Amino acid sequence: MERRFTVFADSVRSAVIVMNSAIIEFLGIKGLISPGEVFFLIDEIIRMSQSIRTNPISKEEVEFIRSVFAKGDIDKISVEELERVAEIAKRWWYEDGSEVAYKLFIYVWMLHAYKLYSSKKGQEKQ
């Protein structure tokens, strides 16, 4: 019985991630994430990262998150760095159910969508 409950809970978590990721990516494709919102998201992630403690994520992962967003500028943050932070946040949420972890995932995925799709929109205009 416990195994079935765990499988069900994991399925719900996965569905929530996929559903919200798809909506965020759609916002990015439509160009609905503005540079001002990107600035807000980075500031919020910096603020949240100051309260992150280790367990279930490692000290190295916390330091990585802080170092990525200490850059302060979306143009200095790579897609790969955003993807790694998103994976850390997702795993943290899966393991701990932390609201901060899920919020971190959502904010990082919004930056990811902005980074991916705002550059594609610029290429289409050329």
XYZ file of N, CA and C in Angstrom:
378
model
N 0.825 -1.197 0.000
C 0.000 0.000 0.000
C 0.871 1.263 0.000
N 1.917 1.261 0.836
C 2.794 2.423 0.907
C 3.474 2.682 -0.435
N 3.870 1.620 -1.121
C 4.521 1.762 -2.433
C 3.568 2.416 -3.429
N 2.312 1.995 -3.438
C 1.340 2.587 -4.365
C 1.125 4.069 -4.070
N 1.107 4.413 -2.787
C 0.957 5.816 -2.418
C 2.156 6.627 -2.906
N 3.355 6.085 -2.750
C 4.570 6.763 -3.209
C 4.544 6.954 -4.717
N 4.146 5.922 -5.443
C 4.055 6.014 -6.906
C 3.028 7.075 -7.297
N 1.898 7.092 -6.619
C 0.862 8.082 -6.895
C 1.380 9.498 -6.624
N 2.025 9.696 -5.475
C 2.556 11.020 -5.129
C 3.591 11.472 -6.153
N 4.457 10.561 -6.578
C 5.454 10.898 -7.601
C 4.789 11.264 -8.923
N 3.716 10.564 -9.263
C 2.984 10.867 -10.497
C 2.365 12.260 -10.440
N 1.806 12.614 -9.302
C 1.208 13.942 -9.138
C 2.289 15.017 -9.233
N 3.418 14.800 -8.558
C 4.522 15.770 -8.637
C 4.976 15.956 -10.082
N 5.152 14.852 -10.787
C 5.592 14.925 -12.184
C 4.579 15.661 -13.047
N 3.303 15.382 -12.833
C 2.255 16.049 -13.612
C 2.257 17.556 -13.351
N 2.438 17.947 -12.105
C 2.479 19.371 -11.760
C 3.663 20.046 -12.450
N 4.823 19.400 -12.407
C 6.021 19.953 -13.060
C 5.790 20.103 -14.562
N 5.292 19.056 -15.201
C 5.090 19.082 -16.654
C 4.063 20.139 -17.042
N 2.970 20.190 -16.322
C 1.908 21.142 -16.640
C 2.409 22.582 -16.495
N 3.046 22.886 -15.383
C 3.535 24.248 -15.177
C 4.680 24.589 -16.114
N 5.540 23.631 -16.415
C 6.631 23.869 -17.370
C 6.074 24.215 -18.744
N 5.051 23.493 -19.167
C 4.444 23.750 -20.478
C 3.835 25.149 -20.535
N 3.152 25.547 -19.479
C 2.551 26.884 -19.441
C 3.636 27.960 -19.480
N 4.695 27.759 -18.707
C 5.793 28.731 -18.676
C 6.471 28.818 -20.038
N 6.700 27.678 -20.678
C 7.321 27.687 -22.005
C 6.427 28.400 -23.020
N 5.121 28.215 -22.909
C 4.184 28.919 -23.777
C 4.296 30.431 -23.564
N 4.390 30.860 -22.305
C 4.572 32.291 -22.019
C 5.846 32.812 -22.679
N 6.900 31.995 -22.627
C 8.159 32.381 -23.260
C 8.038 32.487 -24.765
N 7.397 31.508 -25.375
C 7.206 31.510 -26.834
C 6.413 32.742 -27.267
N 5.407 33.095 -26.504
C 4.563 34.247 -26.838
C 5.235 35.579 -26.496
N 6.405 35.529 -25.875
C 7.101 36.760 -25.506
C 6.457 37.494 -24.349
N 5.787 36.757 -23.467
C 5.047 37.380 -22.377
C 5.846 37.508 -21.087
N 7.130 37.184 -21.131
C 8.003 37.396 -19.976
C 8.905 38.577 -20.344
N 8.735 39.673 -19.623
C 9.435 40.917 -19.972
C 10.798 41.011 -19.278
N 11.674 41.872 -19.793
C 12.955 42.100 -19.117
C 12.784 42.567 -17.664
N 11.773 43.362 -17.396
C 11.502 43.800 -16.019
C 11.147 42.634 -15.115
N 10.375 41.705 -15.644
C 10.022 40.515 -14.869
C 11.241 39.634 -14.644
N 12.124 39.574 -15.629
C 13.366 38.810 -15.486
C 14.194 39.394 -14.342
N 14.296 40.709 -14.289
C 15.021 41.375 -13.206
C 14.409 41.001 -11.854
N 13.073 41.052 -11.759
C 12.374 40.673 -10.531
C 12.676 39.221 -10.153
N 12.602 38.311 -11.128
C 12.833 36.891 -10.853
C 14.246 36.650 -10.326
N 15.229 37.273 -10.942
C 16.608 37.107 -10.478
C 16.747 37.631 -9.050
N 16.189 38.797 -8.768
C 16.247 39.343 -7.404
C 15.573 38.414 -6.394
N 14.430 37.866 -6.762
C 13.722 36.950 -5.863
C 14.519 35.664 -5.630
N 15.138 35.147 -6.676
C 15.946 33.934 -6.521
C 17.142 34.218 -5.617
N 17.770 35.372 -5.785
C 18.880 35.749 -4.900
C 18.385 35.803 -3.459
N 17.239 36.439 -3.242
C 16.671 36.541 -1.890
C 16.373 35.161 -1.315
N 15.707 34.309 -2.106
C 15.376 32.957 -1.632
C 16.625 32.141 -1.356
N 17.640 32.303 -2.197
C 18.842 31.477 -2.052
C 19.580 31.760 -0.748
N 19.371 32.930 -0.183
C 20.022 33.252 1.090
C 19.455 32.435 2.247
N 18.236 31.937 2.098
C 17.615 31.160 3.177
C 17.724 29.651 2.963
N 18.304 29.233 1.842
C 18.419 27.800 1.561
C 19.449 27.183 2.491
N 19.075 26.079 3.087
C 19.979 25.304 3.932
C 20.232 23.967 3.256
N 21.354 23.368 3.596
C 21.658 22.057 3.029
C 20.723 21.006 3.617
N 20.603 19.933 2.905
C 19.763 18.787 3.247
C 18.316 19.089 2.864
N 17.812 18.579 1.824
C 18.366 17.485 1.028
C 19.337 17.893 -0.069
N 19.561 19.180 -0.288
C 20.553 19.534 -1.310
C 21.890 19.805 -0.629
N 22.952 19.588 -1.378
C 24.296 19.688 -0.802
C 24.768 21.141 -0.703
N 25.808 21.322 0.089
C 26.432 22.641 0.223
C 26.913 23.137 -1.141
N 27.471 22.233 -1.941
C 27.954 22.596 -3.273
C 26.809 23.068 -4.164
N 25.653 22.408 -4.061
C 24.495 22.813 -4.866
C 23.976 24.188 -4.441
N 23.937 24.437 -3.139
C 23.511 25.751 -2.638
C 24.472 26.826 -3.143
N 25.764 26.547 -3.054
C 26.765 27.507 -3.530
C 26.655 27.720 -5.038
N 26.356 26.652 -5.780
C 26.183 26.783 -7.227
C 25.007 27.706 -7.540
N 23.881 27.488 -6.878
C 22.697 28.329 -7.096
C 23.039 29.795 -6.819
N 23.675 30.035 -5.695
C 24.034 31.417 -5.335
C 24.996 32.027 -6.345
N 25.971 31.239 -6.807
C 26.965 31.777 -7.749
C 26.344 32.108 -9.105
N 25.393 31.295 -9.537
C 24.730 31.557 -10.824
C 24.000 32.895 -10.770
N 23.231 33.113 -9.717
C 22.399 34.313 -9.665
C 23.134 35.532 -9.129
N 24.320 35.323 -8.562
C 25.159 36.460 -8.162
C 25.613 37.242 -9.391
N 25.556 36.602 -10.559
C 25.908 37.292 -11.807
C 24.954 38.453 -12.062
N 23.700 38.316 -11.592
C 22.735 39.402 -11.632
C 22.170 39.792 -12.982
N 22.663 39.203 -14.045
C 22.259 39.586 -15.402
C 21.944 38.321 -16.195
N 20.760 38.243 -16.751
C 20.344 37.051 -17.496
C 21.288 36.755 -18.653
N 21.896 37.775 -19.228
C 22.818 37.563 -20.345
C 24.113 36.882 -19.915
N 24.415 36.919 -18.629
C 25.621 36.275 -18.105
C 25.347 34.869 -17.573
N 24.090 34.455 -17.576
C 23.688 33.135 -17.076
C 23.372 32.256 -18.272
N 23.957 31.071 -18.318
C 23.734 30.179 -19.461
C 22.464 29.348 -19.283
N 21.949 28.872 -20.389
C 20.798 27.968 -20.373
C 21.148 26.721 -19.563
N 22.362 26.232 -19.730
C 22.795 25.027 -19.020
C 22.803 25.248 -17.505
N 23.236 26.431 -17.071
C 23.215 26.731 -15.635
C 21.783 26.774 -15.118
N 20.895 27.382 -15.888
C 19.484 27.428 -15.488
C 18.898 26.027 -15.405
N 19.233 25.178 -16.364
C 18.728 23.802 -16.347
C 19.245 23.037 -15.134
N 20.507 23.248 -14.779
C 21.060 22.559 -13.608
C 20.379 23.036 -12.324
N 20.169 24.344 -12.185
C 19.481 24.864 -11.000
C 18.054 24.323 -10.952
N 17.381 24.270 -12.090
C 16.013 23.734 -12.139
C 15.986 22.278 -11.693
N 16.955 21.490 -12.127
C 17.016 20.077 -11.719
C 17.264 19.941 -10.220
N 18.128 20.777 -9.676
C 18.382 20.761 -8.228
C 17.096 21.098 -7.481
N 16.415 22.159 -7.905
C 15.174 22.584 -7.243
C 14.090 21.524 -7.357
N 13.987 20.901 -8.527
C 12.965 19.867 -8.728
C 13.233 18.671 -7.816
N 14.483 18.226 -7.760
C 14.827 17.088 -6.895
C 14.558 17.431 -5.431
N 14.916 18.656 -5.042
C 14.678 19.117 -3.676
C 13.179 19.086 -3.373
N 12.360 19.565 -4.287
C 10.907 19.551 -4.084
C 10.385 18.121 -3.998
N 10.855 17.240 -4.885
C 10.424 15.844 -4.855
C 10.766 15.189 -3.522
N 11.971 15.455 -3.022
C 12.433 14.785 -1.807
C 11.862 15.391 -0.535
N 11.623 16.697 -0.526
C 11.293 17.407 0.703
C 9.906 18.043 0.694
N 9.344 18.247 -0.502
C 8.049 18.912 -0.599
C 8.114 20.394 -0.259
N 9.308 20.968 -0.291
C 9.508 22.363 0.102
C 8.842 23.334 -0.874
N 8.076 24.257 -0.313
C 7.447 25.307 -1.118
C 8.506 26.206 -1.760
N 9.568 26.486 -1.024
C 10.662 27.309 -1.557
C 11.304 26.616 -2.753
N 11.487 25.309 -2.652
C 12.090 24.553 -3.759
C 11.219 24.638 -5.006
N 9.916 24.497 -4.841
C 9.026 24.551 -6.002
C 8.992 25.961 -6.600
N 8.943 26.961 -5.742
C 8.956 28.352 -6.214
C 10.260 28.635 -6.955
N 11.372 28.142 -6.423
C 12.664 28.293 -7.088
C 12.618 27.651 -8.468
N 12.063 26.442 -8.555
C 11.946 25.766 -9.849
C 11.139 26.618 -10.832
N 9.981 27.101 -10.402
C 9.104 27.893 -11.279
C 9.817 29.158 -11.756
N 10.447 29.878 -10.845
C 11.139 31.114 -11.220
C 12.290 30.839 -12.177
N 13.059 29.792 -11.892
C 14.186 29.448 -12.772
C 13.674 29.022 -14.140
N 12.566 28.282 -14.175
C 12.039 27.832 -15.472
C 11.502 29.015 -16.282
N 10.996 30.038 -15.599
C 10.572 31.246 -16.313
C 11.781 31.939 -16.945
N 12.886 32.004 -16.216
C 14.114 32.578 -16.777
C 14.618 31.737 -17.941
N 14.511 30.435 -17.801
C 14.919 29.499 -18.858
C 14.100 29.764 -20.123
N 12.786 29.885 -19.971
C 11.910 30.147 -21.124
C 12.247 31.497 -21.751
N 12.471 32.492 -20.931
C 12.838 33.812 -21.447
C 14.133 33.721 -22.244
N 15.113 33.064 -21.663
C 16.430 32.961 -22.302
C 16.329 32.212 -23.632
N 15.611 31.112 -23.654
C 15.478 30.317 -24.881
C 14.690 31.045 -25.960
N 13.540 31.561 -25.596
C 12.616 32.056 -26.608
C 12.809 33.524 -26.954
N 13.380 34.320 -26.060
C 13.624 35.714 -26.443
C 14.744 35.777 -27.471
N 15.720 34.871 -27.379
C 16.792 34.849 -28.386
C 16.256 34.333 -29.721
N 15.323 33.406 -29.703
C 14.736 32.902 -30.950
C 13.884 33.970 -31.620
N 13.180 34.764 -30.823
C 12.383 35.855 -31.404
C 13.292 36.868 -32.083
N 14.432 37.143 -31.467
C 15.390 38.064 -32.067
C 15.944 37.530 -33.374
N 16.182 36.222 -33.445
C 16.685 35.600 -34.669
C 15.636 35.632 -35.771
N 14.360 35.447 -35.409
C 13.286 35.458 -36.401
C 13.138 36.837 -37.035
N 13.401 37.897 -36.273
C 13.251 39.258 -36.783
C 14.355 39.624 -37.764
N 15.495 38.932 -37.684
C 16.630 39.264 -38.557
C 16.463 38.733 -39.944
